[in-house]
Coordinates of C-alpha atoms and ligand atoms in Angstrom, one line a residue:
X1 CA 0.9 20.7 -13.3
X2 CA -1.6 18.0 -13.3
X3 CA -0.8 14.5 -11.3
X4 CA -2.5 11.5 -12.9
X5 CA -2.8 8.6 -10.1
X6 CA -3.0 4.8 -11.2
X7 CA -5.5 3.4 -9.3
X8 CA -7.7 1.0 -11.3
X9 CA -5.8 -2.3 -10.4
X10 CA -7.7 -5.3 -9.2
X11 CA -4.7 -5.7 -6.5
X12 CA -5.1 -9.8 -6.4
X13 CA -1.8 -10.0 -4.5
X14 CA -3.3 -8.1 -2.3
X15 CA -6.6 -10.8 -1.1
X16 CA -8.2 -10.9 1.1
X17 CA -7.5 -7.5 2.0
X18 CA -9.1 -6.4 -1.4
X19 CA -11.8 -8.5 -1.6
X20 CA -14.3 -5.8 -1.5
X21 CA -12.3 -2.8 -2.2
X22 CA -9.7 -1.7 -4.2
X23 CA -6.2 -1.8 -2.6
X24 CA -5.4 2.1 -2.7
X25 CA -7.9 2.6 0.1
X26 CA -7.1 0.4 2.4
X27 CA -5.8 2.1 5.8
X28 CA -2.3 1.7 6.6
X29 CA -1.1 3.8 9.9
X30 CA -5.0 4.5 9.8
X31 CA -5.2 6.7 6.6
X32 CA -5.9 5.7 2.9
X33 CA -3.0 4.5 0.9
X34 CA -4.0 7.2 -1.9
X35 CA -4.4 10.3 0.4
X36 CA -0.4 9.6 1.2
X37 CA 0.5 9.7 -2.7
X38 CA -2.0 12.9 -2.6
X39 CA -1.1 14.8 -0.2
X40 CA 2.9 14.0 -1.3
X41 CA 2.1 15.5 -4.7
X42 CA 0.2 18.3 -3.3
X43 CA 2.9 20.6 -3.4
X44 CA 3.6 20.3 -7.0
X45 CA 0.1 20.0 -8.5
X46 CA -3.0 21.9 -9.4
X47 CA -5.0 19.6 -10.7
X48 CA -5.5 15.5 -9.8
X49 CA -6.7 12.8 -12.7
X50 CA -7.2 9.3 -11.2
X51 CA -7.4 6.1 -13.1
X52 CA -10.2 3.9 -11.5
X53 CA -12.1 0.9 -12.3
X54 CA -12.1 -2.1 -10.1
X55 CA -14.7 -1.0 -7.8
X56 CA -14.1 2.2 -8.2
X57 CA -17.0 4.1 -6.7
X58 CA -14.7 3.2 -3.1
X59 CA -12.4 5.3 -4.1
X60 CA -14.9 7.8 -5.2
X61 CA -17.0 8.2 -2.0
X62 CA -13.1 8.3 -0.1
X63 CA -11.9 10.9 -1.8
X64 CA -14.6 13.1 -3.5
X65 CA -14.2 15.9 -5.7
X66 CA -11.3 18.1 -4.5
X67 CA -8.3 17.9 -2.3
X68 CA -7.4 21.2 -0.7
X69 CA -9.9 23.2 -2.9
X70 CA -7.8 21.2 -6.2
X71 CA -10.0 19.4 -8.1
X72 CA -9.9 15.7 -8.6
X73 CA -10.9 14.0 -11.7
X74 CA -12.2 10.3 -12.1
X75 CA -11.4 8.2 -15.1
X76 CA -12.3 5.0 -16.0
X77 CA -9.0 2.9 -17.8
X78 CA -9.7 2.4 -21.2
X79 CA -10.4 -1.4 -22.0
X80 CA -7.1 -3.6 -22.1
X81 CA -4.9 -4.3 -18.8
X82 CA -1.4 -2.6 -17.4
X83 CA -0.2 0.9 -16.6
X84 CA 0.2 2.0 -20.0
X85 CA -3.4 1.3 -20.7
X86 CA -3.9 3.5 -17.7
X87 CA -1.9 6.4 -18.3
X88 CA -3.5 6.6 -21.7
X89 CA -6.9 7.1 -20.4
X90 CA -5.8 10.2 -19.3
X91 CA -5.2 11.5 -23.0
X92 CA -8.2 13.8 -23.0
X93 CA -7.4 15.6 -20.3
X94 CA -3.7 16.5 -20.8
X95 CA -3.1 19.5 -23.5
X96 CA -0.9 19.2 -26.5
X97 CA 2.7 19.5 -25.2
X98 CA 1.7 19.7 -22.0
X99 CA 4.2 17.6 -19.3
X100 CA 2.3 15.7 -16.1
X101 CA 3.2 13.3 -13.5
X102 CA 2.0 9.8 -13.4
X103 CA 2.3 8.2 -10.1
X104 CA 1.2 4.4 -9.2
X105 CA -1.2 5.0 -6.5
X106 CA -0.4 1.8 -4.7
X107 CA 3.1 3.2 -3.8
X108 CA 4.4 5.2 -0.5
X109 CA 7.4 7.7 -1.2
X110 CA 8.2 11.2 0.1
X111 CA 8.6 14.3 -0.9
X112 CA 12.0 14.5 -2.6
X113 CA 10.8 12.2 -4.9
X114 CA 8.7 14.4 -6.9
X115 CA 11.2 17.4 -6.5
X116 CA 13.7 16.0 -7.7
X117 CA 12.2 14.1 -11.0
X118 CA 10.9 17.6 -11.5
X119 CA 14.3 19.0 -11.0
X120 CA 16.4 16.5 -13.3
X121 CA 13.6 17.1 -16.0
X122 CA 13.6 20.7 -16.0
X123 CA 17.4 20.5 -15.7
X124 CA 18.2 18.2 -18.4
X125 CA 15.9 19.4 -20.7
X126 CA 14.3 15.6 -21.1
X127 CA 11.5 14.6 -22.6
X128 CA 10.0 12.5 -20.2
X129 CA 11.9 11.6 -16.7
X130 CA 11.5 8.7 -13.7
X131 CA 12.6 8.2 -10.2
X132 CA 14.8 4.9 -9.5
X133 CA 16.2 3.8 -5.8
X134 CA 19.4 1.1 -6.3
X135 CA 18.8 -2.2 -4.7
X136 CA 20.9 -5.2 -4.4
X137 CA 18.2 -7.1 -5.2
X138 CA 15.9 -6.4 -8.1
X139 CA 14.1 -9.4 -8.8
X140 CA 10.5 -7.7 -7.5
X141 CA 11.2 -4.8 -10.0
X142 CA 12.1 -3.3 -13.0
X143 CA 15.6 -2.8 -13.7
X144 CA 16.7 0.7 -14.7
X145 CA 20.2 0.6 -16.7
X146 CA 21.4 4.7 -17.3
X147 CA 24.2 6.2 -18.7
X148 CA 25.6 9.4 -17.7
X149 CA 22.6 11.5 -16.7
X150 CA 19.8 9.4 -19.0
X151 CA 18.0 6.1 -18.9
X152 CA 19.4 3.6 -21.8
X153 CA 17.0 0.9 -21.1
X154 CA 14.5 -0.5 -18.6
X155 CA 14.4 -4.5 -18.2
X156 CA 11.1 -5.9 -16.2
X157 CA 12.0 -8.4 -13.3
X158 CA 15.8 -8.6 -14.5
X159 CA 16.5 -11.1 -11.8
X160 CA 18.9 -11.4 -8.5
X161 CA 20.9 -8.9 -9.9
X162 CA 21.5 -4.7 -8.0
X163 CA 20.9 -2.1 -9.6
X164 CA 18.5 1.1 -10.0
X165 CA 14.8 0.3 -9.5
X166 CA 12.1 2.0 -11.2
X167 CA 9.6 3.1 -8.7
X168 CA 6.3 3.6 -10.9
X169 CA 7.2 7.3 -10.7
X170 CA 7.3 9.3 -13.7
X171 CA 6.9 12.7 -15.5
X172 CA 5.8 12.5 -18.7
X173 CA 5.0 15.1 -22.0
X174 CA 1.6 14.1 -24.4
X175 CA 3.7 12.6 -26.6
X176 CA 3.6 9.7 -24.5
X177 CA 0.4 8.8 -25.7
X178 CA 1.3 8.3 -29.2
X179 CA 4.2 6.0 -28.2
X180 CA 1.7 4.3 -25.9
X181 CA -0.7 3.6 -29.3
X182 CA 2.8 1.9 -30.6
X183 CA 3.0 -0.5 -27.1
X184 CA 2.1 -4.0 -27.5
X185 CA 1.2 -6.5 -25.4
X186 CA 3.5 -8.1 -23.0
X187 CA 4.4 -11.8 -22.1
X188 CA 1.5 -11.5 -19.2
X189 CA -0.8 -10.3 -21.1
X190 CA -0.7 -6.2 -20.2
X191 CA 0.6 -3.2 -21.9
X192 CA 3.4 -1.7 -19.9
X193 CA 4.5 1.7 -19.5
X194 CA 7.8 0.1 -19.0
X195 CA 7.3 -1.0 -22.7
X196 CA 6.4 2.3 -23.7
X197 CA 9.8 3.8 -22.2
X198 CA 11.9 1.5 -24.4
X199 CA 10.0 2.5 -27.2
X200 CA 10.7 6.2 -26.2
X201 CA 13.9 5.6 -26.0
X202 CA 14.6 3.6 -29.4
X203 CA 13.1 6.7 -31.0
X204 CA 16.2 8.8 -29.3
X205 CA 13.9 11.1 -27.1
X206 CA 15.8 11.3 -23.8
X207 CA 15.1 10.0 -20.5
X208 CA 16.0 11.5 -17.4
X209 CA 16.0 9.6 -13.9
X210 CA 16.6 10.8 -10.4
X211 CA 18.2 8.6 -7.9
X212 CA 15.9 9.4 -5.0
X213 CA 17.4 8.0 -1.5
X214 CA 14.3 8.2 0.9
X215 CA 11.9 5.4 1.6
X216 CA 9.8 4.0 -1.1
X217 CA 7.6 0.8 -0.5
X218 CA 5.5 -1.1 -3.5
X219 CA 2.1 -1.9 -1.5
X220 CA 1.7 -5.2 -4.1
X221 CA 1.7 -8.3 -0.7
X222 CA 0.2 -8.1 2.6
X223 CA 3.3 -8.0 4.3
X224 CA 4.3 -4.6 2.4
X225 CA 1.1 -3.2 4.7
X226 CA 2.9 -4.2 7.8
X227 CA 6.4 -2.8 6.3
X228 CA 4.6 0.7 5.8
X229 CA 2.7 0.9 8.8
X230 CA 5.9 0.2 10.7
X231 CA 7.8 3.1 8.9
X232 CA 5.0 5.6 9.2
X233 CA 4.7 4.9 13.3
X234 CA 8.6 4.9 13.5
X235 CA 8.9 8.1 11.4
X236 CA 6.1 10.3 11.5
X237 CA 4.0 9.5 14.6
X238 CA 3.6 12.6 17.4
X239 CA 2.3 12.1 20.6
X240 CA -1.1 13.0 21.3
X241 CA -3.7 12.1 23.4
X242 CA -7.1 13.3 22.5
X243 CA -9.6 10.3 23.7
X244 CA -9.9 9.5 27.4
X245 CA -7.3 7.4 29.6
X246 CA -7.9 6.3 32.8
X247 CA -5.7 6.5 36.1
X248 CA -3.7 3.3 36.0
X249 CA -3.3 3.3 32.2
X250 CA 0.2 3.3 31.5
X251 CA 1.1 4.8 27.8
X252 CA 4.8 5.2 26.4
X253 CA 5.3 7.8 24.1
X254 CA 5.1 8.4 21.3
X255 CA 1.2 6.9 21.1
X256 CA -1.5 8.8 19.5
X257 CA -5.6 7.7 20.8
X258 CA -8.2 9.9 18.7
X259 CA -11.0 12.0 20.1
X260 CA -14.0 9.8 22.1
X261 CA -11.1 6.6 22.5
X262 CA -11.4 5.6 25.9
X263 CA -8.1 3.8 27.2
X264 CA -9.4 1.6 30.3
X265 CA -7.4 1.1 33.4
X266 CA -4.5 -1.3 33.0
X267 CA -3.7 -1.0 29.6
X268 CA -0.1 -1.1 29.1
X269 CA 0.4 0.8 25.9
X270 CA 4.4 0.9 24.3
X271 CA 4.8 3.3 21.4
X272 CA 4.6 4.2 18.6
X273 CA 1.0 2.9 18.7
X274 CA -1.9 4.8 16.8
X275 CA -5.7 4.7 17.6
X276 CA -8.3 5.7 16.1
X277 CA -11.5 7.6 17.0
X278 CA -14.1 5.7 19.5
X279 CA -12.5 2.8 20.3
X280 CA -12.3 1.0 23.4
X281 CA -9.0 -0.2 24.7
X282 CA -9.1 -2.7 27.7
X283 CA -9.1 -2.6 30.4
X284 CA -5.9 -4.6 31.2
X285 CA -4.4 -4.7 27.7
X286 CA -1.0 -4.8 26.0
X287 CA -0.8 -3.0 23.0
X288 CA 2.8 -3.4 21.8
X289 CA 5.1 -1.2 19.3
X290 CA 3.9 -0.7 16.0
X291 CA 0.6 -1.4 16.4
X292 CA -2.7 0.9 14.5
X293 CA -5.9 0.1 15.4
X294 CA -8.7 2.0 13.8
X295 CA -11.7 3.5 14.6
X296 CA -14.8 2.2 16.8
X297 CA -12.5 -1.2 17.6
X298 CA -12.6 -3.2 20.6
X299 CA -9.6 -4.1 22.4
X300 CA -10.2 -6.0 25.7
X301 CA -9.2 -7.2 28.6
X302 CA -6.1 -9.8 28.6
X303 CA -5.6 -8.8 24.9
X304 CA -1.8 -8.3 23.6
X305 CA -1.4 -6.7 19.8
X306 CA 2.0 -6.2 18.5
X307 CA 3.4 -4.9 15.2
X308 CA -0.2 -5.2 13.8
X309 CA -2.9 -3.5 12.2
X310 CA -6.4 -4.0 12.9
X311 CA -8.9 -1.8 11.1
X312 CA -11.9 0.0 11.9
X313 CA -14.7 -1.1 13.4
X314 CA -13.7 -4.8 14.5
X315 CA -12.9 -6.0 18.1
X316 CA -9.9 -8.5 20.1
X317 CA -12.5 -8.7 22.9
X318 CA -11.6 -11.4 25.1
X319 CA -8.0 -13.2 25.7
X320 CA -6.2 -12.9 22.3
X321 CA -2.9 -12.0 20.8
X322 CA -2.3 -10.8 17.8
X323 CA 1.3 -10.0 16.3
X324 CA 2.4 -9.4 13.1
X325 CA -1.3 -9.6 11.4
X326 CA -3.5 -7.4 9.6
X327 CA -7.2 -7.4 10.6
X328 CA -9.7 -6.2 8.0
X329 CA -12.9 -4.0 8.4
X330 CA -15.6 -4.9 10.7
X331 CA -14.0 -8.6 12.0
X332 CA -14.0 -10.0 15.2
X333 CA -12.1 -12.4 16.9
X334 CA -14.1 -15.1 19.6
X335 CA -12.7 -15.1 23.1
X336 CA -9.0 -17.1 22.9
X337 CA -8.2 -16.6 19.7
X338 CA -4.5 -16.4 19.0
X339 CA -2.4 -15.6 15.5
X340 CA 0.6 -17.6 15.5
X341 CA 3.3 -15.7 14.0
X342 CA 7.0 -17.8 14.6
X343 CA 7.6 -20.8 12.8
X344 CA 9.3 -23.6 15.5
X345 CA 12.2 -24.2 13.0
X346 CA 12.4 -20.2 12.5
X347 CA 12.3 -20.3 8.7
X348 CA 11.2 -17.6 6.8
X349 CA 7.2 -17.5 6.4
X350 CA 5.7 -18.2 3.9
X351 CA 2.6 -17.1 2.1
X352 CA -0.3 -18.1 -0.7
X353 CA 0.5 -14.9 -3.4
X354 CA -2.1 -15.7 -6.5
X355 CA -2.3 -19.1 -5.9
X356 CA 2.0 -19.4 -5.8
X357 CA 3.9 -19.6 -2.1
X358 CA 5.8 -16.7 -2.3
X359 CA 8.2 -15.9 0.6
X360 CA 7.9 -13.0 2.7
X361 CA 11.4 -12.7 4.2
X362 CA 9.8 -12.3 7.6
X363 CA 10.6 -14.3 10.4
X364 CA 7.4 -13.2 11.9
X365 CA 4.2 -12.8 10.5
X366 CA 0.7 -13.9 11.6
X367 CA -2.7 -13.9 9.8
X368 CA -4.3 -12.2 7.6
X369 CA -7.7 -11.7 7.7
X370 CA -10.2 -10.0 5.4
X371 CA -13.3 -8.0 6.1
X372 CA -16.7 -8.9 8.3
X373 CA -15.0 -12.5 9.1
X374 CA -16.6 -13.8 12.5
X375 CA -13.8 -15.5 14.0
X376 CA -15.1 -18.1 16.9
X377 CA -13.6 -18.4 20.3
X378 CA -10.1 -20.4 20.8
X379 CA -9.5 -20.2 17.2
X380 CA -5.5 -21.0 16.5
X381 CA -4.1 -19.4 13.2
X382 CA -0.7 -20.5 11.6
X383 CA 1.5 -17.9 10.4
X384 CA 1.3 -16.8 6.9
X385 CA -2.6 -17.8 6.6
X386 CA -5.4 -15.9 5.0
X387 CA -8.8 -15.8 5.9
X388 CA -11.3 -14.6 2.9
X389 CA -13.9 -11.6 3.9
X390 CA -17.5 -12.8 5.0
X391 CA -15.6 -16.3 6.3
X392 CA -17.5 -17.6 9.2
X393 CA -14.4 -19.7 11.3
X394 CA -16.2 -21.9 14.3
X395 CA -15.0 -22.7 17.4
X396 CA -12.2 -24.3 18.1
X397 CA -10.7 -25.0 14.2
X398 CA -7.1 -24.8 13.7
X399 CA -6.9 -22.6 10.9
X400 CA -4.1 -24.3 8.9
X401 CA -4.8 -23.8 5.4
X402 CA -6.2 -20.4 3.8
X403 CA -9.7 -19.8 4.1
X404 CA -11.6 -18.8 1.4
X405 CA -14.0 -15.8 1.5
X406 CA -18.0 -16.4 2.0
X407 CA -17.2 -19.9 3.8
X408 CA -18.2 -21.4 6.8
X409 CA -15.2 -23.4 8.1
X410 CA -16.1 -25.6 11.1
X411 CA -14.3 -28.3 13.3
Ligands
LIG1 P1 0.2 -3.6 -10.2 O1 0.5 -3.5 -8.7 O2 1.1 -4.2 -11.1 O3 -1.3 -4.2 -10.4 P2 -2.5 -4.3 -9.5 O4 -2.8 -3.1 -8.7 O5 -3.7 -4.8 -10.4 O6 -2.2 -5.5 -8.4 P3 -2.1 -7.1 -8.6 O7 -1.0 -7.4 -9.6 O8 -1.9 -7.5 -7.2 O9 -3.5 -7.5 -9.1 O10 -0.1 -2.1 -10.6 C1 0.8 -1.0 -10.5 C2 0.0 0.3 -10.4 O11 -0.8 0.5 -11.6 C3 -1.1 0.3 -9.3 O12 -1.1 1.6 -8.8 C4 -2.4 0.0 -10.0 C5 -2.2 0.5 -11.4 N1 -2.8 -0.2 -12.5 C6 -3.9 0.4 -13.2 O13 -4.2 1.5 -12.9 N2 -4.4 -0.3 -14.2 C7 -4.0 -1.6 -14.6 O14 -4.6 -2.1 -15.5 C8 -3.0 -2.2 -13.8 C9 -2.5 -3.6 -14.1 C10 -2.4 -1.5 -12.8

């Protein structure tokens, strides 16, 4: 069967962190968002057809033209906005009668997803079938109302109300296309598949749903990043030490440091932490639980990272802490510069989404920074702020407000 992968979002929610790049490749636990939705569907698929076109050469170079000797296919979403639009680009390439999956490629799930939407379809004898989750709270999604072993209707964003979620999984045959020629345009402006499935369904063609129990994250806000990383280290992480680490190192399992890492003496590192390849750790760090650091960093001495991820190539040199942040490509931090990430009054943080405040839920969170940002020394960051990629921060500013990218922000 072939897999068609949504990737050709512009994933604003996601800024700074996609500034430059599109969201699906952005490292979380130190590997591509996409090559986890890949190598999930791996087991069920013979052929991939992704949907690119914000900058989508990234994704391109990333991923090539095969995963495990199956080929990949790149297609650019046919003009207009939405997932419907994108599944639809794929119409050339999927035979008459002919079922595929279509996957968001900006979503982590596991395994059982896929079997079992492939298991209620076959067994049901649907014409088209999705994966829901139940929630208490489904104001972030799209609610999924079913009766007896079919979907009746799908509502977008149906409020604080609990319920069955669609995760942006489905399995669909090529009729879909014609009903996605019928879809019109929605209140903001994009064609939704979600539309499509109602009109599916007002035509009386059934819709199967499997109620998958694992763990499913939407990567649409920074803090989804942190949520992911956090489950992957928890989860998945195995111990193993192939870099360097010197006598008086201490590491606490489960901690994984990539070939040519050097961990310095003094480092106190508490699992499950990941590193990358050639990176430099310390001496005399602390490099706290959840943390992913990528390849060819710089961590150094009097340095403590917690619940974090900083990606590759950029440095914590000299005297900072960093906790609940996410560090973009090729960034570095001046000597004493700190991420605050507690509120005094311990409210909920909150953060700049699209130009609205949108709350997080998290009682800790720190900054988030984009890519290539030079950070001067004693910088102090509030919780919940951005900084935009190619921002030069001078010494000393108090980074309050969010910073905007290709600025120089000085005291
Ligand atoms: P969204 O997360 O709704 O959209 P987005 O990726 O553009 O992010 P943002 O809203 O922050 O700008 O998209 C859900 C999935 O569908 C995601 O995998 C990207 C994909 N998609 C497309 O392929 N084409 C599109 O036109 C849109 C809107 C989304």
């Amino acid at each position: 069967m072939k897999a068609v992968i949504l990737a050709a979002g512009k994933g604003e929610r996601l800024r700074p962190l996609t500034d430059d790049r599109p969201k699906v490749v952005l490292k979380v636990a130190n590997k591509p968002i996409i090559e986890y939705v890949i190598e999930t569907l791996d087991p069920f698929v013979d052929e991939f057809i992704i949907i690119v076109r914000y900058m989508k050469e990234k994704i391109i170079k990333l991923l090539g033209d095969e995963f495990h000797g199956k080929p990949i296919t790149y297609v650019e979403q046919v003009e207009g906005e939405g997932t419907a639009k994108a599944i639809y680009s794929a119409k050339e390439y999927i035979e008459d009668g002919e079922a595929f999956f279509a996957v968001n490629g900006d979503i982590y799930f596991e395994e059982d997803a896929i079997r079992g939407l492939l298991h209620v379809f076959r067994k049901k004898n649907a014409d088209a079938a999705l994966v829901v989750k139940a929630f208490d709270d489904l104001s972030q999604f799209g609610l999924v109302e079913v009766e007896g072993d079919f979907v009746i209707r799908i509502k977008e964003k149906p409020g604080k109300v609990s319920g069955f979620a669609n995760l942006g999984i489905y399995l669909f045959k090529s009729d879909v296309f014609e009903f996605i020629e019928k879809t019109e345009v929605s209140e903001r402006g994009e064609y939704e598949i979600t539309d499509t499935l109602n009109l599916i369904l007002s035509s009386g063609k059934k819709i199967a749903y499997y109620e998958y129990r694992g763990y499913w994250n939407d990567i649409g806000r920074p803090w989804n990043l942190l949520e992911v990383n956090e489950y992957i280290l928890k989860t998945k992480l195995k111990h193993s030490i192939r870099g360097q680490v010197e006598e008086g190192a201490v590491i606490v399992p489960p901690v994984e440091i990539g070939e040519g890492t050097i961990v310095r003496s003094g480092s106190y590192i508490i699992g499950p932490v990941k590193i990358g390849r050639n990176s430099r750790i310390g001496p005399n760090c602390f490099i706290r639980p959840y943390t992913s650091i990528g390849d060819n960093c710089h961590i150094g001495n009097a340095v403590e990272i917690k619940n974090s991820i900083i990606m590759d190539n950029s440095n914590a040199p000299h005297l900072n802490y960093v906790g609940d942040s996410i560090i973009g490509e090729n960034t570095n931090l001046g000597a004493g510069t700190i991420t605050a990430n507690l509120r005094h009054d311990n409210k909920t943080i909150k953060v700049e989404v699209k130009g609205k405040l949108e709350d997080s839920g998290r009682r800790k969170l720190g900054a988030i920074i984009g890519h290539n940002v030079k950070v001067g020394i004693n910088v102090s960051i509030y919780p919940g702020r951005k900084i935009g990629s190619n921002a030069f921060i001078g010494p000393g500013v108090v980074v309050d407000k969010n910073v905007p990218p290709n600025v120089l922000v000085v005291v």
